[in-house]
PDB file of C-alpha atoms in Angstrom:
ATOM      1  CA  MET A   1       0.000   0.000   0.000  1.00 41.00           C
ATOM      2  CA  ARG A   2       1.400   3.366  -1.007  1.00 53.00           C
ATOM      3  CA  THR A   3       1.601   6.036   1.674  1.00 57.00           C
ATOM      4  CA  SER A   4       2.300   9.727   1.211  1.00 84.00           C
ATOM      5  CA  LYS A   5       5.560  11.160   2.461  1.00 91.00           C
ATOM      6  CA  PRO A   6       5.363  13.322   5.614  1.00 94.00           C
ATOM      7  CA  ALA A   7       5.670  17.052   4.986  1.00 96.00           C
ATOM      8  CA  VAL A   8       8.648  18.751   6.642  1.00 97.00           C
ATOM      9  CA  HIS A   9      10.530  22.025   6.397  1.00 98.00           C
ATOM     10  CA  PHE A  10      14.307  21.980   6.060  1.00 98.00           C
ATOM     11  CA  THR A  11      16.059  24.862   7.799  1.00 98.00           C
ATOM     12  CA  ASP A  12      17.472  27.583   5.573  1.00 96.00           C
ATOM     13  CA  ASN A  13      21.154  26.779   5.120  1.00 95.00           C
ATOM     14  CA  TYR A  14      22.291  30.192   6.338  1.00 94.00           C
ATOM     15  CA  LEU A  15      21.005  29.479   9.846  1.00 96.00           C
ATOM     16  CA  LEU A  16      22.994  26.256   9.944  1.00 96.00           C
ATOM     17  CA  ASN A  17      26.238  27.578   8.424  1.00 94.00           C
ATOM     18  CA  PRO A  18      26.249  31.354   8.774  1.00 94.00           C
ATOM     19  CA  SER A  19      29.280  33.521   8.097  1.00 90.00           C
ATOM     20  CA  ASN A  20      28.185  35.839  10.916  1.00 94.00           C
ATOM     21  CA  PRO A  21      25.905  35.531  13.961  1.00 96.00           C
ATOM     22  CA  VAL A  22      22.289  34.966  12.953  1.00 97.00           C
ATOM     23  CA  THR A  23      20.418  38.247  13.433  1.00 96.00           C
ATOM     24  CA  ILE A  24      17.164  38.307  15.397  1.00 97.00           C
ATOM     25  CA  ASN A  25      14.710  41.147  15.957  1.00 97.00           C
ATOM     26  CA  LEU A  26      12.683  40.424  19.099  1.00 98.00           C
ATOM     27  CA  ILE A  27       9.635  42.691  19.256  1.00 97.00           C
ATOM     28  CA  GLY A  28       8.042  43.003  22.688  1.00 96.00           C
ATOM     29  CA  ALA A  29       9.700  42.831  26.118  1.00 95.00           C
ATOM     30  CA  GLY A  30       6.703  42.030  28.304  1.00 92.00           C
ATOM     31  CA  GLY A  31       5.558  38.735  29.790  1.00 91.00           C
ATOM     32  CA  THR A  32       6.428  36.513  26.838  1.00 94.00           C
ATOM     33  CA  GLY A  33       9.164  38.700  25.358  1.00 95.00           C
ATOM     34  CA  SER A  34      11.187  38.822  28.579  1.00 94.00           C
ATOM     35  CA  GLN A  35      10.966  35.035  28.903  1.00 95.00           C
ATOM     36  CA  MET A  36      11.813  34.535  25.232  1.00 97.00           C
ATOM     37  CA  LEU A  37      14.884  36.741  25.558  1.00 97.00           C
ATOM     38  CA  THR A  38      16.249  34.489  28.308  1.00 96.00           C
ATOM     39  CA  ALA A  39      15.561  31.383  26.207  1.00 97.00           C
ATOM     40  CA  LEU A  40      17.321  32.920  23.193  1.00 98.00           C
ATOM     41  CA  SER A  41      20.300  33.754  25.401  1.00 98.00           C
ATOM     42  CA  ARG A  42      20.558  30.087  26.341  1.00 98.00           C
ATOM     43  CA  ILE A  43      20.276  29.057  22.687  1.00 98.00           C
ATOM     44  CA  ASN A  44      23.038  31.511  21.783  1.00 98.00           C
ATOM     45  CA  HIS A  45      25.310  30.236  24.552  1.00 98.00           C
ATOM     46  CA  SER A  46      24.745  26.625  23.460  1.00 98.00           C
ATOM     47  CA  LEU A  47      25.304  27.359  19.762  1.00 98.00           C
ATOM     48  CA  LEU A  48      28.603  29.087  20.537  1.00 98.00           C
ATOM     49  CA  ALA A  49      29.728  26.068  22.542  1.00 97.00           C
ATOM     50  CA  LEU A  50      29.000  23.911  19.478  1.00 97.00           C
ATOM     51  CA  GLY A  51      31.139  26.055  17.179  1.00 97.00           C
ATOM     52  CA  HIS A  52      28.260  28.022  15.627  1.00 97.00           C
ATOM     53  CA  PRO A  53      28.664  31.851  15.331  1.00 97.00           C
ATOM     54  CA  GLY A  54      25.596  32.229  17.564  1.00 97.00           C
ATOM     55  CA  LEU A  55      22.983  34.973  17.578  1.00 98.00           C
ATOM     56  CA  TYR A  56      22.938  38.755  17.482  1.00 97.00           C
ATOM     57  CA  LEU A  57      19.712  40.183  18.882  1.00 98.00           C
ATOM     58  CA  ARG A  58      17.936  43.527  18.879  1.00 97.00           C
ATOM     59  CA  LEU A  59      15.048  44.040  21.330  1.00 97.00           C
ATOM     60  CA  PHE A  60      12.292  46.565  20.587  1.00 97.00           C
ATOM     61  CA  ASP A  61       9.830  47.858  23.204  1.00 95.00           C
ATOM     62  CA  ASP A  62       8.751  51.367  24.206  1.00 94.00           C
ATOM     63  CA  ASP A  63       7.175  50.331  27.536  1.00 95.00           C
ATOM     64  CA  ILE A  64       8.355  51.233  31.041  1.00 94.00           C
ATOM     65  CA  VAL A  65       8.700  48.810  33.979  1.00 93.00           C
ATOM     66  CA  THR A  66       5.986  49.300  36.622  1.00 91.00           C
ATOM     67  CA  SER A  67       5.289  47.574  39.931  1.00 90.00           C
ATOM     68  CA  ALA A  68       2.495  45.588  38.234  1.00 87.00           C
ATOM     69  CA  ASN A  69       5.136  43.891  36.059  1.00 88.00           C
ATOM     70  CA  LEU A  70       7.053  42.401  38.979  1.00 87.00           C
ATOM     71  CA  GLY A  71       6.511  38.684  39.533  1.00 79.00           C
ATOM     72  CA  ARG A  72       4.761  37.849  36.263  1.00 77.00           C
ATOM     73  CA  GLN A  73       7.434  39.442  34.098  1.00 82.00           C
ATOM     74  CA  LEU A  74      11.193  39.152  34.632  1.00 82.00           C
ATOM     75  CA  PHE A  75      11.861  42.522  36.263  1.00 87.00           C
ATOM     76  CA  ALA A  76      13.226  43.610  39.642  1.00 88.00           C
ATOM     77  CA  THR A  77      12.099  46.385  41.979  1.00 93.00           C
ATOM     78  CA  SER A  78      15.265  48.347  41.165  1.00 92.00           C
ATOM     79  CA  GLU A  79      14.232  48.412  37.495  1.00 92.00           C
ATOM     80  CA  ILE A  80      10.896  50.195  38.045  1.00 94.00           C
ATOM     81  CA  GLY A  81      10.841  53.295  35.857  1.00 95.00           C
ATOM     82  CA  SER A  82      13.397  51.908  33.404  1.00 95.00           C
ATOM     83  CA  HIS A  83      12.616  50.992  29.828  1.00 95.00           C
ATOM     84  CA  LYS A  84      11.892  47.264  29.655  1.00 96.00           C
ATOM     85  CA  SER A  85      14.126  46.712  26.655  1.00 96.00           C
ATOM     86  CA  ALA A  86      17.115  48.511  28.210  1.00 96.00           C
ATOM     87  CA  ALA A  87      16.765  46.715  31.563  1.00 96.00           C
ATOM     88  CA  LEU A  88      16.549  43.264  29.980  1.00 96.00           C
ATOM     89  CA  ILE A  89      19.357  43.695  27.460  1.00 97.00           C
ATOM     90  CA  SER A  90      21.677  45.211  30.064  1.00 97.00           C
ATOM     91  CA  ARG A  91      21.095  42.207  32.329  1.00 95.00           C
ATOM     92  CA  VAL A  92      21.524  39.630  29.557  1.00 97.00           C
ATOM     93  CA  ASN A  93      24.713  41.275  28.281  1.00 98.00           C
ATOM     94  CA  ARG A  94      26.243  41.211  31.755  1.00 97.00           C
ATOM     95  CA  PHE A  95      25.195  37.630  32.475  1.00 96.00           C
ATOM     96  CA  PHE A  96      26.029  35.983  29.136  1.00 96.00           C
ATOM     97  CA  GLY A  97      28.733  38.349  27.862  1.00 96.00           C
ATOM     98  CA  THR A  98      26.739  39.224  24.739  1.00 97.00           C
ATOM     99  CA  ASN A  99      26.707  42.541  22.911  1.00 97.00           C
ATOM    100  CA  TRP A 100      23.022  42.658  22.084  1.00 98.00           C
ATOM    101  CA  LYS A 101      21.186  45.936  21.577  1.00 97.00           C
ATOM    102  CA  SER A 102      18.003  47.462  22.991  1.00 97.00           C
ATOM    103  CA  TYR A 103      15.643  49.970  21.371  1.00 95.00           C
ATOM    104  CA  SER A 104      13.315  51.843  23.709  1.00 95.00           C
ATOM    105  CA  CYS A 105      10.787  52.433  20.968  1.00 92.00           C
ATOM    106  CA  LYS A 106       8.362  50.555  18.766  1.00 90.00           C
ATOM    107  CA  TYR A 107       9.669  48.473  15.885  1.00 92.00           C
ATOM    108  CA  ASP A 108       7.759  50.471  13.270  1.00 87.00           C
ATOM    109  CA  GLN A 109       9.474  53.711  14.314  1.00 84.00           C
ATOM    110  CA  HIS A 110      12.440  52.537  12.217  1.00 77.00           C
ATOM    111  CA  LEU A 111      10.515  52.597   8.955  1.00 71.00           C
ATOM    112  CA  ASN A 112      13.240  54.688   7.308  1.00 77.00           C
ATOM    113  CA  ASP A 113      16.053  52.456   8.550  1.00 81.00           C
ATOM    114  CA  VAL A 114      15.924  49.188   6.634  1.00 83.00           C
ATOM    115  CA  ASP A 115      19.049  47.881   8.386  1.00 84.00           C
ATOM    116  CA  GLU A 116      17.324  48.051  11.776  1.00 86.00           C
ATOM    117  CA  LEU A 117      14.091  46.517  10.463  1.00 89.00           C
ATOM    118  CA  THR A 118      15.825  43.615   8.767  1.00 93.00           C
ATOM    119  CA  ALA A 119      16.996  40.441  10.496  1.00 95.00           C
ATOM    120  CA  ASN A 120      17.310  36.775   9.575  1.00 96.00           C
ATOM    121  CA  MET A 121      14.511  36.064  12.043  1.00 97.00           C
ATOM    122  CA  THR A 122      11.797  38.290  13.482  1.00 97.00           C
ATOM    123  CA  ILE A 123      10.105  37.124  16.694  1.00 98.00           C
ATOM    124  CA  THR A 124       6.974  38.967  17.791  1.00 97.00           C
ATOM    125  CA  CYS A 125       5.578  38.959  21.315  1.00 96.00           C
ATOM    126  CA  VAL A 126       3.001  41.716  20.893  1.00 93.00           C
ATOM    127  CA  ASP A 127      -0.378  42.207  22.521  1.00 85.00           C
ATOM    128  CA  THR A 128      -2.658  43.108  19.631  1.00 88.00           C
ATOM    129  CA  ALA A 129      -3.795  41.769  16.281  1.00 89.00           C
ATOM    130  CA  LYS A 130      -3.322  45.269  14.849  1.00 91.00           C
ATOM    131  CA  GLY A 131       0.352  45.142  15.813  1.00 91.00           C
ATOM    132  CA  ARG A 132       0.779  41.770  14.071  1.00 93.00           C
ATOM    133  CA  PHE A 133      -0.761  43.014  10.827  1.00 93.00           C
ATOM    134  CA  GLU A 134       1.443  46.125  10.893  1.00 94.00           C
ATOM    135  CA  ILE A 135       4.562  44.002  11.365  1.00 94.00           C
ATOM    136  CA  ALA A 136       3.437  41.626   8.606  1.00 94.00           C
ATOM    137  CA  ASP A 137       3.109  44.614   6.258  1.00 94.00           C
ATOM    138  CA  ILE A 138       6.636  45.767   7.109  1.00 93.00           C
ATOM    139  CA  LEU A 139       8.142  42.310   6.616  1.00 94.00           C
ATOM    140  CA  SER A 140       6.440  41.995   3.240  1.00 92.00           C
ATOM    141  CA  THR A 141       8.254  45.109   2.002  1.00 91.00           C
ATOM    142  CA  LEU A 142      11.777  44.045   3.041  1.00 89.00           C
ATOM    143  CA  PRO A 143      14.151  42.893   0.280  1.00 84.00           C
ATOM    144  CA  THR A 144      14.670  39.115   0.327  1.00 78.00           C
ATOM    145  CA  GLN A 145      16.935  38.688  -2.684  1.00 71.00           C
ATOM    146  CA  SER A 146      20.187  39.025  -0.743  1.00 67.00           C
ATOM    147  CA  HIS A 147      21.878  36.368   1.368  1.00 66.00           C
ATOM    148  CA  GLY A 148      23.634  36.701   4.692  1.00 64.00           C
ATOM    149  CA  PRO A 149      23.321  38.793   7.851  1.00 76.00           C
ATOM    150  CA  ASN A 150      20.506  41.058   6.652  1.00 81.00           C
ATOM    151  CA  CYS A 151      18.369  38.625   4.705  1.00 91.00           C
ATOM    152  CA  PRO A 152      14.908  38.133   6.291  1.00 95.00           C
ATOM    153  CA  ILE A 153      14.063  34.431   6.354  1.00 96.00           C
ATOM    154  CA  TYR A 154      11.697  33.524   9.218  1.00 98.00           C
ATOM    155  CA  TRP A 155       9.003  35.097  11.377  1.00 98.00           C
ATOM    156  CA  MET A 156       7.852  33.491  14.617  1.00 98.00           C
ATOM    157  CA  ASP A 157       4.815  34.940  16.368  1.00 97.00           C
ATOM    158  CA  LEU A 158       3.919  34.140  19.973  1.00 96.00           C
ATOM    159  CA  GLY A 159       0.716  35.214  21.651  1.00 92.00           C
ATOM    160  CA  ASN A 160      -1.572  34.320  24.513  1.00 91.00           C
ATOM    161  CA  SER A 161      -4.752  35.081  26.397  1.00 88.00           C
ATOM    162  CA  ARG A 162      -5.358  34.233  30.063  1.00 87.00           C
ATOM    163  CA  HIS A 163      -4.906  30.444  29.933  1.00 91.00           C
ATOM    164  CA  THR A 164      -4.224  29.744  26.267  1.00 93.00           C
ATOM    165  CA  GLY A 165      -1.599  30.694  23.725  1.00 93.00           C
ATOM    166  CA  GLN A 166       0.125  29.782  20.515  1.00 94.00           C
ATOM    167  CA  ALA A 167       3.339  30.069  18.536  1.00 96.00           C
ATOM    168  CA  LEU A 168       3.630  29.905  14.776  1.00 97.00           C
ATOM    169  CA  LEU A 169       6.728  29.880  12.573  1.00 98.00           C
ATOM    170  CA  SER A 170       6.456  31.237   9.041  1.00 97.00           C
ATOM    171  CA  THR A 171       8.829  32.039   6.205  1.00 97.00           C
ATOM    172  CA  VAL A 172       9.386  35.582   4.961  1.00 96.00           C
ATOM    173  CA  LYS A 173      10.858  34.276   1.718  1.00 94.00           C
ATOM    174  CA  THR A 174      10.881  30.966  -0.134  1.00 95.00           C
ATOM    175  CA  VAL A 175      13.436  28.717   1.556  1.00 96.00           C
ATOM    176  CA  GLN A 176      15.227  26.433  -0.869  1.00 95.00           C
ATOM    177  CA  GLN A 177      14.634  22.798   0.045  1.00 96.00           C
ATOM    178  CA  PRO A 178      16.771  19.743  -0.733  1.00 96.00           C
ATOM    179  CA  LYS A 179      15.375  16.769  -2.590  1.00 95.00           C
ATOM    180  CA  SER A 180      14.278  13.946  -0.315  1.00 94.00           C
ATOM    181  CA  LYS A 181      13.160  10.361  -0.790  1.00 93.00           C
ATOM    182  CA  LEU A 182      11.737  10.163   2.725  1.00 94.00           C
ATOM    183  CA  PHE A 183      10.017  13.528   3.142  1.00 96.00           C
ATOM    184  CA  LEU A 184       7.991  16.092   1.239  1.00 96.00           C
ATOM    185  CA  PRO A 185       9.961  19.350   1.678  1.00 97.00           C
ATOM    186  CA  VAL A 186       7.833  22.495   2.086  1.00 97.00           C
ATOM    187  CA  PRO A 187       9.601  25.765   1.128  1.00 97.00           C
ATOM    188  CA  ASN A 188       6.904  28.236   2.252  1.00 97.00           C
ATOM    189  CA  LEU A 189       5.205  28.435   5.644  1.00 97.00           C
ATOM    190  CA  PRO A 190       2.280  30.899   5.722  1.00 96.00           C
ATOM    191  CA  ALA A 191       2.235  33.771   8.210  1.00 95.00           C
ATOM    192  CA  ILE A 192      -0.204  33.912  11.114  1.00 93.00           C
ATOM    193  CA  THR A 193      -1.777  37.010   9.549  1.00 92.00           C
ATOM    194  CA  THR A 194      -2.566  34.935   6.459  1.00 91.00           C
ATOM    195  CA  GLU A 195      -3.465  31.534   7.867  1.00 87.00           C
ATOM    196  CA  PHE A 196      -5.394  32.750  10.913  1.00 83.00           C
ATOM    197  CA  ALA A 197      -6.451  36.224   9.787  1.00 79.00           C
ATOM    198  CA  HIS A 198     -10.105  35.631  10.719  1.00 78.00           C
ATOM    199  CA  LEU A 199      -9.168  34.655  14.281  1.00 75.00           C
ATOM    200  CA  LEU A 200      -6.931  37.697  14.701  1.00 74.00           C
ATOM    201  CA  MET A 201      -9.559  40.077  13.395  1.00 71.00           C
ATOM    202  CA  SER A 202     -12.130  38.672  15.820  1.00 66.00           C
ATOM    203  CA  ALA A 203      -9.743  38.903  18.807  1.00 60.00           C
ATOM    204  CA  ASP A 204     -10.243  41.372  21.654  1.00 54.00           C
ATOM    205  CA  ASP A 205      -7.571  44.077  21.276  1.00 56.00           C
ATOM    206  CA  SER A 206      -8.650  46.081  24.330  1.00 54.00           C
ATOM    207  CA  ASN A 207      -5.478  45.302  26.264  1.00 56.00           C
ATOM    208  CA  GLN A 208      -4.948  47.918  28.968  1.00 52.00           C
ATOM    209  CA  PRO A 209      -2.003  48.108  31.398  1.00 51.00           C
ATOM    210  CA  SER A 210      -2.643  46.572  34.823  1.00 44.00           C
ATOM    211  CA  CYS A 211      -2.325  48.663  37.966  1.00 43.00           C
ATOM    212  CA  SER A 212      -1.107  45.821  40.181  1.00 40.00           C
ATOM    213  CA  LEU A 213       0.236  42.269  40.023  1.00 42.00           C
ATOM    214  CA  SER A 214      -3.054  40.899  41.372  1.00 43.00           C
ATOM    215  CA  GLU A 215      -4.937  42.610  38.545  1.00 43.00           C
ATOM    216  CA  ALA A 216      -2.396  41.385  35.966  1.00 48.00           C
ATOM    217  CA  ILE A 217      -2.829  37.778  37.120  1.00 47.00           C
ATOM    218  CA  THR A 218      -6.591  38.006  36.605  1.00 54.00           C
ATOM    219  CA  LYS A 219      -5.850  38.798  32.947  1.00 67.00           C
ATOM    220  CA  GLN A 220      -3.080  36.251  32.344  1.00 78.00           C
ATOM    221  CA  ASP A 221      -2.069  33.119  34.207  1.00 84.00           C
ATOM    222  CA  LEU A 222       1.212  33.463  36.105  1.00 87.00           C
ATOM    223  CA  PHE A 223       2.961  30.808  33.995  1.00 92.00           C
ATOM    224  CA  ILE A 224       1.335  31.104  30.550  1.00 93.00           C
ATOM    225  CA  ASN A 225       4.117  33.347  29.206  1.00 93.00           C
ATOM    226  CA  SER A 226       6.954  31.090  30.313  1.00 94.00           C
ATOM    227  CA  ALA A 227       5.132  28.016  28.980  1.00 96.00           C
ATOM    228  CA  ILE A 228       4.612  29.610  25.559  1.00 96.00           C
ATOM    229  CA  SER A 229       8.190  30.886  25.345  1.00 96.00           C
ATOM    230  CA  THR A 230       9.681  27.525  26.388  1.00 97.00           C
ATOM    231  CA  PHE A 231       7.756  25.615  23.720  1.00 97.00           C
ATOM    232  CA  GLY A 232       8.533  28.289  21.127  1.00 97.00           C
ATOM    233  CA  ALA A 233      12.239  28.270  21.976  1.00 98.00           C
ATOM    234  CA  SER A 234      12.262  24.477  21.697  1.00 97.00           C
ATOM    235  CA  LEU A 235      10.946  24.750  18.149  1.00 98.00           C
ATOM    236  CA  LEU A 236      13.724  27.218  17.281  1.00 98.00           C
ATOM    237  CA  TRP A 237      16.330  24.984  18.891  1.00 98.00           C
ATOM    238  CA  ASN A 238      15.176  22.094  16.680  1.00 97.00           C
ATOM    239  CA  LEU A 239      15.381  24.400  13.664  1.00 97.00           C
ATOM    240  CA  PHE A 240      19.058  25.018  14.426  1.00 97.00           C
ATOM    241  CA  ARG A 241      20.127  21.617  15.734  1.00 96.00           C
ATOM    242  CA  GLU A 242      18.056  19.145  13.715  1.00 96.00           C
ATOM    243  CA  GLY A 243      18.078  21.072  10.454  1.00 96.00           C
ATOM    244  CA  MET A 244      14.427  20.260   9.864  1.00 96.00           C
ATOM    245  CA  ILE A 245      11.061  20.494  11.611  1.00 97.00           C
ATOM    246  CA  HIS A 246       7.904  18.393  11.357  1.00 96.00           C
ATOM    247  CA  TYR A 247       5.763  20.989  13.147  1.00 97.00           C
ATOM    248  CA  ARG A 248       5.738  24.755  12.776  1.00 97.00           C
ATOM    249  CA  GLY A 249       4.023  25.712  16.004  1.00 97.00           C
ATOM    250  CA  PHE A 250       1.419  24.766  18.554  1.00 97.00           C
ATOM    251  CA  PHE A 251      -1.728  25.745  20.434  1.00 96.00           C
ATOM    252  CA  MET A 252      -1.557  25.478  24.211  1.00 96.00           C
ATOM    253  CA  ASN A 253      -4.160  25.397  26.962  1.00 96.00           C
ATOM    254  CA  LEU A 254      -2.510  25.690  30.364  1.00 95.00           C
ATOM    255  CA  LYS A 255      -5.824  25.234  32.173  1.00 94.00           C
ATOM    256  CA  GLN A 256      -6.164  21.771  30.636  1.00 96.00           C
ATOM    257  CA  TYR A 257      -2.401  21.072  30.571  1.00 95.00           C
ATOM    258  CA  SER A 258      -2.660  20.357  26.855  1.00 96.00           C
ATOM    259  CA  SER A 259      -0.710  21.292  23.748  1.00 96.00           C
ATOM    260  CA  ASN A 260      -1.616  20.580  20.129  1.00 97.00           C
ATOM    261  CA  PRO A 261       1.085  20.822  17.452  1.00 97.00           C
ATOM    262  CA  ILE A 262       0.560  22.614  14.133  1.00 96.00           C
ATOM    263  CA  ALA A 263       1.773  20.297  11.403  1.00 96.00           C
ATOM    264  CA  ILE A 264       3.541  21.446   8.266  1.00 96.00           C
ATOM    265  CA  VAL A 265       1.261  21.068   5.268  1.00 92.00           C
ATOM    266  CA  ALA A 266       2.302  21.125   1.639  1.00 87.00           C
ATOM    267  CA  ALA A 267       0.548  23.688  -0.522  1.00 77.00           C
ATOM    268  CA  LYS A 268      -2.177  22.316  -2.777  1.00 71.00           C
ATOM    269  CA  ASN A 269      -1.492  22.509  -6.492  1.00 59.00           C
TER     270      ASN A 269
END
């Protein structure tokens, strides 16, 4: 009996054998973004130990640390009043010896600076559907013909509500795939703003800052951000270390302790 080959995505070769550190733009330094930054620091440290050039990261966020952020997000009392991006990057650089950069502004404020907008991978940890569509529009305008440090290749989006969340990896350009007798290579992974546009447009975007930690916890579970970022970072780690992925994301429900993977599907002819 003939069976169809499983669909997979082979990692873009530049991520596996880069001439320079792989560039990452991390957008959002809140609950998920702060956790994701720590996970990416660990990935960078591990890649360097394996002889890989590692990662170079830029963090974008215009928000200020408040007392309501303490506990649920990775900030200390001494950092209240500081820009989230500056506080996090300063701490990571001291701890891991990196030279990563913070931007105390929104990502789209660099519309006239293509070099700052462009990275091999963009990771979004933003609160609103509107923000995701704006970032998708920017990524669609970036040049993808070049190769190397400034070539946009992937976009990973992470988001959550109170008890649920998701992560989804997509390609910004067509990623050349090798021929395979065992697998069906998929060169294009659709963006969240394309594949789940109807869900984003129906989402509640009325996200207002919390005045206290107790109020923040009523909006989002204490551990939903770290759970989402850990699963998302694991997917990225597989992208680097395995050279291929069978799944491009997941849906998670922390209330039910469940996670459902999002399989890679070949485009229909």
